[in-house]
Coordinates of C-alpha atoms and ligand atoms in Angstrom, one line a residue:
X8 CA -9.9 23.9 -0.3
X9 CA -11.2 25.9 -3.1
X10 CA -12.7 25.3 -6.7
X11 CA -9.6 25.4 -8.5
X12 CA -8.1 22.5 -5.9
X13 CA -10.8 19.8 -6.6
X14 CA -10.8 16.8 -3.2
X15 CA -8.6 13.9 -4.3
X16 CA -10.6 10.8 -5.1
X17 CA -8.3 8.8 -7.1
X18 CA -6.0 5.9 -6.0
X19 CA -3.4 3.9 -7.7
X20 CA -2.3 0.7 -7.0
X21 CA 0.4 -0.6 -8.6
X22 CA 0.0 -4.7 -8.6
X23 CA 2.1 -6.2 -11.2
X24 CA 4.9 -7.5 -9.4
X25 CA 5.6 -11.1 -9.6
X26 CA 5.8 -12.1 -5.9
X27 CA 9.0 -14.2 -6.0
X28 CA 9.7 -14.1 -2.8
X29 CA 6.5 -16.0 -1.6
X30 CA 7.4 -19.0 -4.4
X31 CA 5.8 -21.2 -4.8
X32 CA 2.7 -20.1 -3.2
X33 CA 2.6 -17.1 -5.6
X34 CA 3.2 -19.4 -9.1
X35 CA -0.3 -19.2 -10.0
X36 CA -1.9 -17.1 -7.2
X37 CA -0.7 -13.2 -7.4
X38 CA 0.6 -12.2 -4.1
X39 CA -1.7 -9.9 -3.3
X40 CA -4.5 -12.4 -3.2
X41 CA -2.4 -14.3 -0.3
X42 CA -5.0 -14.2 2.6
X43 CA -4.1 -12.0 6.2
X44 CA -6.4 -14.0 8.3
X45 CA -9.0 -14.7 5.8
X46 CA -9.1 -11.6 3.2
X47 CA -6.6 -11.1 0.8
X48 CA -3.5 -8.5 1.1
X49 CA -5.1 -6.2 -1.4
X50 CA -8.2 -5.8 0.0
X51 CA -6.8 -4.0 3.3
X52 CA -5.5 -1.7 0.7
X53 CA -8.7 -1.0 -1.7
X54 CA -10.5 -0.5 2.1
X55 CA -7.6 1.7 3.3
X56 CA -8.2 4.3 0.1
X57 CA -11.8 4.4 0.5
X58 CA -11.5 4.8 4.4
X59 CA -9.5 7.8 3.1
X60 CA -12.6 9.1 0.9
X61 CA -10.9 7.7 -2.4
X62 CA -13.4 5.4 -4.0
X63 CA -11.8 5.4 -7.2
X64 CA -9.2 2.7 -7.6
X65 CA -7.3 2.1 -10.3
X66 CA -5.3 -1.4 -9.9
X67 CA -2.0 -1.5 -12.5
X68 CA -1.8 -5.2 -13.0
X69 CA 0.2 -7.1 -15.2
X70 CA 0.3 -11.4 -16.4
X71 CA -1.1 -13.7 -14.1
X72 CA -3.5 -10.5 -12.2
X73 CA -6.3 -12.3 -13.5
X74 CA -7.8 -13.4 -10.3
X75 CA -7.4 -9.6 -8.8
X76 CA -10.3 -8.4 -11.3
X77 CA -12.3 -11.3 -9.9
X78 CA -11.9 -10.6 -6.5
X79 CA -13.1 -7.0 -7.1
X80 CA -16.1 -8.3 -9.9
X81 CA -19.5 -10.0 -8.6
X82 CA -19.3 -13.7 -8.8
X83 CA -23.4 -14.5 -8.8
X84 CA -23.0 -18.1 -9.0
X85 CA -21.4 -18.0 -5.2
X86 CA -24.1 -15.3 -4.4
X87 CA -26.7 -17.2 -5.6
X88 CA -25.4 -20.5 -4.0
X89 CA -24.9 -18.9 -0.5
X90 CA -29.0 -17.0 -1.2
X91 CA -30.2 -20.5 -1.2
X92 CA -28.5 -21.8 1.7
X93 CA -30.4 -18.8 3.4
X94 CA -26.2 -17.6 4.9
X95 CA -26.5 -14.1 4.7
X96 CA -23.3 -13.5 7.0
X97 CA -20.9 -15.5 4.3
X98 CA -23.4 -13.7 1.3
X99 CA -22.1 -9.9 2.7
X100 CA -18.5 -11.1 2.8
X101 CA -18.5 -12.3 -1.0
X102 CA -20.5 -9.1 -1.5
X103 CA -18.0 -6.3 0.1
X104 CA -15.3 -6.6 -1.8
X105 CA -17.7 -5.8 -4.6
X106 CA -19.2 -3.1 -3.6
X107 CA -16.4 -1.7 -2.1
X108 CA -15.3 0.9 -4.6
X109 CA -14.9 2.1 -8.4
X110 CA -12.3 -0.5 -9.7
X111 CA -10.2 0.0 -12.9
X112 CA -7.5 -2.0 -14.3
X113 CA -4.9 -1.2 -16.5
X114 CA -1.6 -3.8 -17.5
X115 CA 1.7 -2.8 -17.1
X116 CA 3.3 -4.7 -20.3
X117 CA 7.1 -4.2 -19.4
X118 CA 7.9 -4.6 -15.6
X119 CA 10.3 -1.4 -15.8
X120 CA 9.6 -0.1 -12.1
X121 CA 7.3 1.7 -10.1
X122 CA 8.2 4.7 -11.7
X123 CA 6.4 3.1 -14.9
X124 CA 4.1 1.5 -13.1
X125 CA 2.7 5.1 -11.9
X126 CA 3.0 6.5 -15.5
X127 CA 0.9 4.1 -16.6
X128 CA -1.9 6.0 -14.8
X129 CA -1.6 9.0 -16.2
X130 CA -4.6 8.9 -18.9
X131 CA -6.6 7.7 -16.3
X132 CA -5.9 10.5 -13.3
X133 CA -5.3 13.3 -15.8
X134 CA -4.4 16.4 -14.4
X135 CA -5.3 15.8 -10.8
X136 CA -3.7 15.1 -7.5
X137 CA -4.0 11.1 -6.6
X138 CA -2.7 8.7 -4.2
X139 CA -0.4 5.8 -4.8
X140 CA -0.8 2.6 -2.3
X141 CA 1.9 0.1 -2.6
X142 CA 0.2 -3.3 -2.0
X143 CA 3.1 -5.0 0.1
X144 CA 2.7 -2.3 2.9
X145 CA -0.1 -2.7 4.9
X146 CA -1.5 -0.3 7.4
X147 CA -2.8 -1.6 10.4
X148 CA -6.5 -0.3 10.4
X149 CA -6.5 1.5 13.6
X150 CA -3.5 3.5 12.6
X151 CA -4.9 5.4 9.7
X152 CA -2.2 7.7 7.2
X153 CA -3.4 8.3 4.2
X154 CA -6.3 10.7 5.4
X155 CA -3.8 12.7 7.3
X156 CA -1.5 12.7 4.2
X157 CA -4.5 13.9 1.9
X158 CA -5.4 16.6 4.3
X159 CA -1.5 17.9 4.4
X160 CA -1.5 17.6 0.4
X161 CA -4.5 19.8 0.0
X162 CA -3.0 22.4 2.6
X163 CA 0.5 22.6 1.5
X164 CA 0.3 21.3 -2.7
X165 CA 2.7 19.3 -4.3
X166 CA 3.4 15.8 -3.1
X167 CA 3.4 13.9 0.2
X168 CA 5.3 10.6 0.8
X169 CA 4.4 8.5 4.2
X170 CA 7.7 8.2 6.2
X171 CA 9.0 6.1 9.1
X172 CA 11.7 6.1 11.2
X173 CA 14.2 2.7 10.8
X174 CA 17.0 1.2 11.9
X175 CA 19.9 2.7 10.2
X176 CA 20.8 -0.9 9.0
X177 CA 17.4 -1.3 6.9
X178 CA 18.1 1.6 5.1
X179 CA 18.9 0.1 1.9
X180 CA 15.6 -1.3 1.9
X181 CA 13.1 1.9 1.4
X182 CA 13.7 5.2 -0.2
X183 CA 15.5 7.6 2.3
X184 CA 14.5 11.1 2.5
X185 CA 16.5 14.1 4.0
X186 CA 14.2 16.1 5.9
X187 CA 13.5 19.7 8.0
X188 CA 10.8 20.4 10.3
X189 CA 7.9 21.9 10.0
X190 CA 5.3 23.6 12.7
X191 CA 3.7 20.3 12.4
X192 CA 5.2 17.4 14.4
X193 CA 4.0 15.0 12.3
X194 CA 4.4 16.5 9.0
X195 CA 8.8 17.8 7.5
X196 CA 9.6 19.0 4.3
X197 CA 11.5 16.4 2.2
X198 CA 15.0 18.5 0.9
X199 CA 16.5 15.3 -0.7
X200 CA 15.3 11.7 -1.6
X201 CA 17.9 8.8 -2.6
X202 CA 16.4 5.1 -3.7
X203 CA 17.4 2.4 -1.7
X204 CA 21.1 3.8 -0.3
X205 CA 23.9 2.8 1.1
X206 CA 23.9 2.7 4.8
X207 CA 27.1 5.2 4.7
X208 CA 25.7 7.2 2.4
X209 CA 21.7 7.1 3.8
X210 CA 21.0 11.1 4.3
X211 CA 18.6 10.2 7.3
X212 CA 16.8 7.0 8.7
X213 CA 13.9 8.6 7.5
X214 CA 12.1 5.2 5.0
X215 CA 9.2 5.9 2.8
X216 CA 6.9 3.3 3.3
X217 CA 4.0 2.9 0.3
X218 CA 2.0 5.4 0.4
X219 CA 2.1 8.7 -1.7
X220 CA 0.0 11.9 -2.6
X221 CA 1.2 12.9 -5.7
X222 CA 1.7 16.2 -8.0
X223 CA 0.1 15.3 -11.5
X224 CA 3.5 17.2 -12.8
X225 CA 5.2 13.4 -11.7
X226 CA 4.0 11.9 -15.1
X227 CA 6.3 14.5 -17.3
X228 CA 8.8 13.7 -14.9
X229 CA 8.7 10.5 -14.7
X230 CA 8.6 10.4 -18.9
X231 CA 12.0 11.6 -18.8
X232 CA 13.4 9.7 -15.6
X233 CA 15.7 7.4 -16.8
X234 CA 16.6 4.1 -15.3
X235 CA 18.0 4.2 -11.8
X236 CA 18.9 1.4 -9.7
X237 CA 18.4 -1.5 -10.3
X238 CA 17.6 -0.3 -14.3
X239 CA 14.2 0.5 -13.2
X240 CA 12.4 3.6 -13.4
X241 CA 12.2 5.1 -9.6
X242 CA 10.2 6.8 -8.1
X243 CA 11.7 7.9 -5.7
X244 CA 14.1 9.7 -8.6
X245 CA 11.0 11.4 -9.8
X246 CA 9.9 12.7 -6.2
X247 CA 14.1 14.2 -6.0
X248 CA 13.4 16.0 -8.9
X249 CA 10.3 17.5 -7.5
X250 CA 11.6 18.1 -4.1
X251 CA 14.8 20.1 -5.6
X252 CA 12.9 22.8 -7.4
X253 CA 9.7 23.4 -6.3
X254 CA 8.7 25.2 -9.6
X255 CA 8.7 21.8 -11.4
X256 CA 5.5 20.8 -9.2
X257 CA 6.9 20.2 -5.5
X258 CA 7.4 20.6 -2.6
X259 CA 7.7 17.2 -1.6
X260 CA 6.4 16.9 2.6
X261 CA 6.2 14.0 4.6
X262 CA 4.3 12.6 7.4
X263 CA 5.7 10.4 9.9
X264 CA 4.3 7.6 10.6
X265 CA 4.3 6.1 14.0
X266 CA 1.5 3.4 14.3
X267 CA 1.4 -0.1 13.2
X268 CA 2.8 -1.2 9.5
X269 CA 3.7 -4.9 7.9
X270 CA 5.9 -5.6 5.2
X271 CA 3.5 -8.2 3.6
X272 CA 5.8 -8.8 0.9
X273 CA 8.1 -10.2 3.5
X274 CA 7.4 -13.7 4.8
X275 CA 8.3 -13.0 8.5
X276 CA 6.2 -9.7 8.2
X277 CA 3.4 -11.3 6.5
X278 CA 3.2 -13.9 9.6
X279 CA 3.6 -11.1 12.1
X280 CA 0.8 -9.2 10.7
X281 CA -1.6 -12.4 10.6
X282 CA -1.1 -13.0 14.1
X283 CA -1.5 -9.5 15.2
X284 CA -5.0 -8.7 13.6
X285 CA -5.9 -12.4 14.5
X286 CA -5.7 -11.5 17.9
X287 CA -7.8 -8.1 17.7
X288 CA -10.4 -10.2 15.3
X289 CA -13.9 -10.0 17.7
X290 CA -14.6 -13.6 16.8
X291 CA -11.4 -15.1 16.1
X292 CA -9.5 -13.1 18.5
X293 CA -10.6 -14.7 22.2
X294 CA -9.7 -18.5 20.8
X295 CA -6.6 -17.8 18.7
X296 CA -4.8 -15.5 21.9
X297 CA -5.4 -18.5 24.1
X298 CA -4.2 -20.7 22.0
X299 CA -0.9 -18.5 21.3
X300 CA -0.7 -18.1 25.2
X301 CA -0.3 -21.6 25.4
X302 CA 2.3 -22.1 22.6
X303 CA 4.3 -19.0 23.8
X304 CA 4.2 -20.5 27.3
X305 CA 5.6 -24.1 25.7
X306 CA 8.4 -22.4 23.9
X307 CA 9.4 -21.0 26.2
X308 CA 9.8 -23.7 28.7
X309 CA 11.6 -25.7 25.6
X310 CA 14.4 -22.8 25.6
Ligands
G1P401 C1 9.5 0.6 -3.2 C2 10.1 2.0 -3.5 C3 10.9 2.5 -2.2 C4 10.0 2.4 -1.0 C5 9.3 1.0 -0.9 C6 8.3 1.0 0.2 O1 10.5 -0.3 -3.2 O2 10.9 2.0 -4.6 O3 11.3 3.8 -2.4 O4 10.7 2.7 0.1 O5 8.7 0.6 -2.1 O6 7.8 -0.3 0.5 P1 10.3 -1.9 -3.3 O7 9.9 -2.4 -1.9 O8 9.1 -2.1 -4.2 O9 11.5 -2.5 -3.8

């Protein structure tokens, strides 16, 4: 790293999404305040960027985001409830997510997709490599990425997406990336990047999963990316345009992702994840496995 490559620091989060598929839970609540054991989604994600050195966060929220500000803000009428009650344990809970990192917020206005979502941060990064975290993937903890990514983006320039392998058949889920190896086994170089494809068509089974380490040369991209599917601004169609000509601001790399990772944005991935960090929880985890021995064991004698 020299003077002239300054460390990355900045994270984006890009919040504005309106959470349909948790209705009606999510009809007044945003979705990212919908608790993993008993912390909200987001707040894995704030933690993950500063576990990655970023302590600047900037959160692009939109209608209804209200209570994501809180969640980040002091609330001294709690602290000051929970001082005189002498419970310093709850006290430090209502406290971290405070102190947790620098927190900006900026709103979206239109929904027109991520792609607009990320250009919205552009006065804010300026001219500076930054991370994006997407708040419906979460990384498990113990299986950190974005560190490894920032390292890779400060060795090689340009961007870095976070890949995984998938079943050929959930393809049409992620964007797919076409890839070649590198003399890293974790880390390819991305040759070609489609947005949600058809399984015929998918280049690879290569998904990205939420998390980028972007090229500031993706906002003048992205001001001229038109609509793509779904008549949203991708993206993903941003990162193709960076990963075919290198002298626009790529390459584009990838690291591949082996560990643990939840789709919270999907209900039978949110559940999973619950139950798994509930069980590895120090004081929830002893009760709540013997418990789920138990109900495991009942099930299956009912099948
Ligand atoms: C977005 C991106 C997609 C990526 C996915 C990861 O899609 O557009 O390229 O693979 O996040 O979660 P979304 O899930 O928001 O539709």
């Amino acid at each position: 790293m020299n003077e002239s490559h300054p460390r990355i620091s900045k994270a984006v989060i890009p919040a504005a999404g309106l959470g349909t598929r948790f209705l009606p839970a999510t009809k007044a609540t945003p979705k990212e305040m919908l608790p993993v054991v008993d912390k909200p989604a987001i707040q894995y994600v704030v933690e993950e960027a500063v576990g990655a050195g970023l302590s600047d966060v900037l959160m692009i929220t939109g209608r209804n985001k209200r209570p994501l500000e809180d969640h980040f803000d002091r609330n001294y009428e709690l602290e000051e409830a929970l001082i005189k009650k002498g419970d310093q344990e709850r006290l430090a809970k209502v406290q971290e997510s405070s102190d947790l990192a620098t927190m900006h917020y900026v709103r979206q206005g239109d929904p027109r997709g991520l792609g607009h979502a990320v250009l919205c941060a552009a006065p804010h990064v300026g001219d500076e490599p930054f991370a994006v975290l997407l708040g419906d993937d979460l990384i498990d903890p113990r299986d950190p990425l974005l560190a490894r990514m920032v390292e890779v983006q400060e060795r090689e320039g340009g961007s870095v997406v976070a890949l995984m392998e998938v079943e050929p058949s959930q393809i049409h889920l992620y964007g797919c990336a076409a890839v070649e190896p590198t003399g890293d086994a974790d880390v390819v170089k991305v040759t070609n990047l489609v947005e949600k494809p058809d399984p015929a068509d998918a280049p690879s089974n290569y998904a990205i999963i939420g998390r980028y380490v972007l090229d500031p040369a993706v906002f003048g991209i992205l001001r001229e990316t038109e609509p793509g599917r779904g008549g949203e601004i991708q993206l993903t169609d941003a990162l193709q345009k960076l990963a075919a000509d290198e002298s626009a601001g790529g390459p584009v790399h990838g690291v591949v992702f082996k560990g643990r990772r939840y789709d919270t944005g999907d209900r039978g991935d949110y559940l999973r994840a619950i139950v798994r960090l509930a069980c590895e929880r120090e004081d929830l985890g002893p009760d709540f496995r013997n418990w789920l021995r138990g109900y495991v064991t009942e099930e299956m004698q009912g099948l």
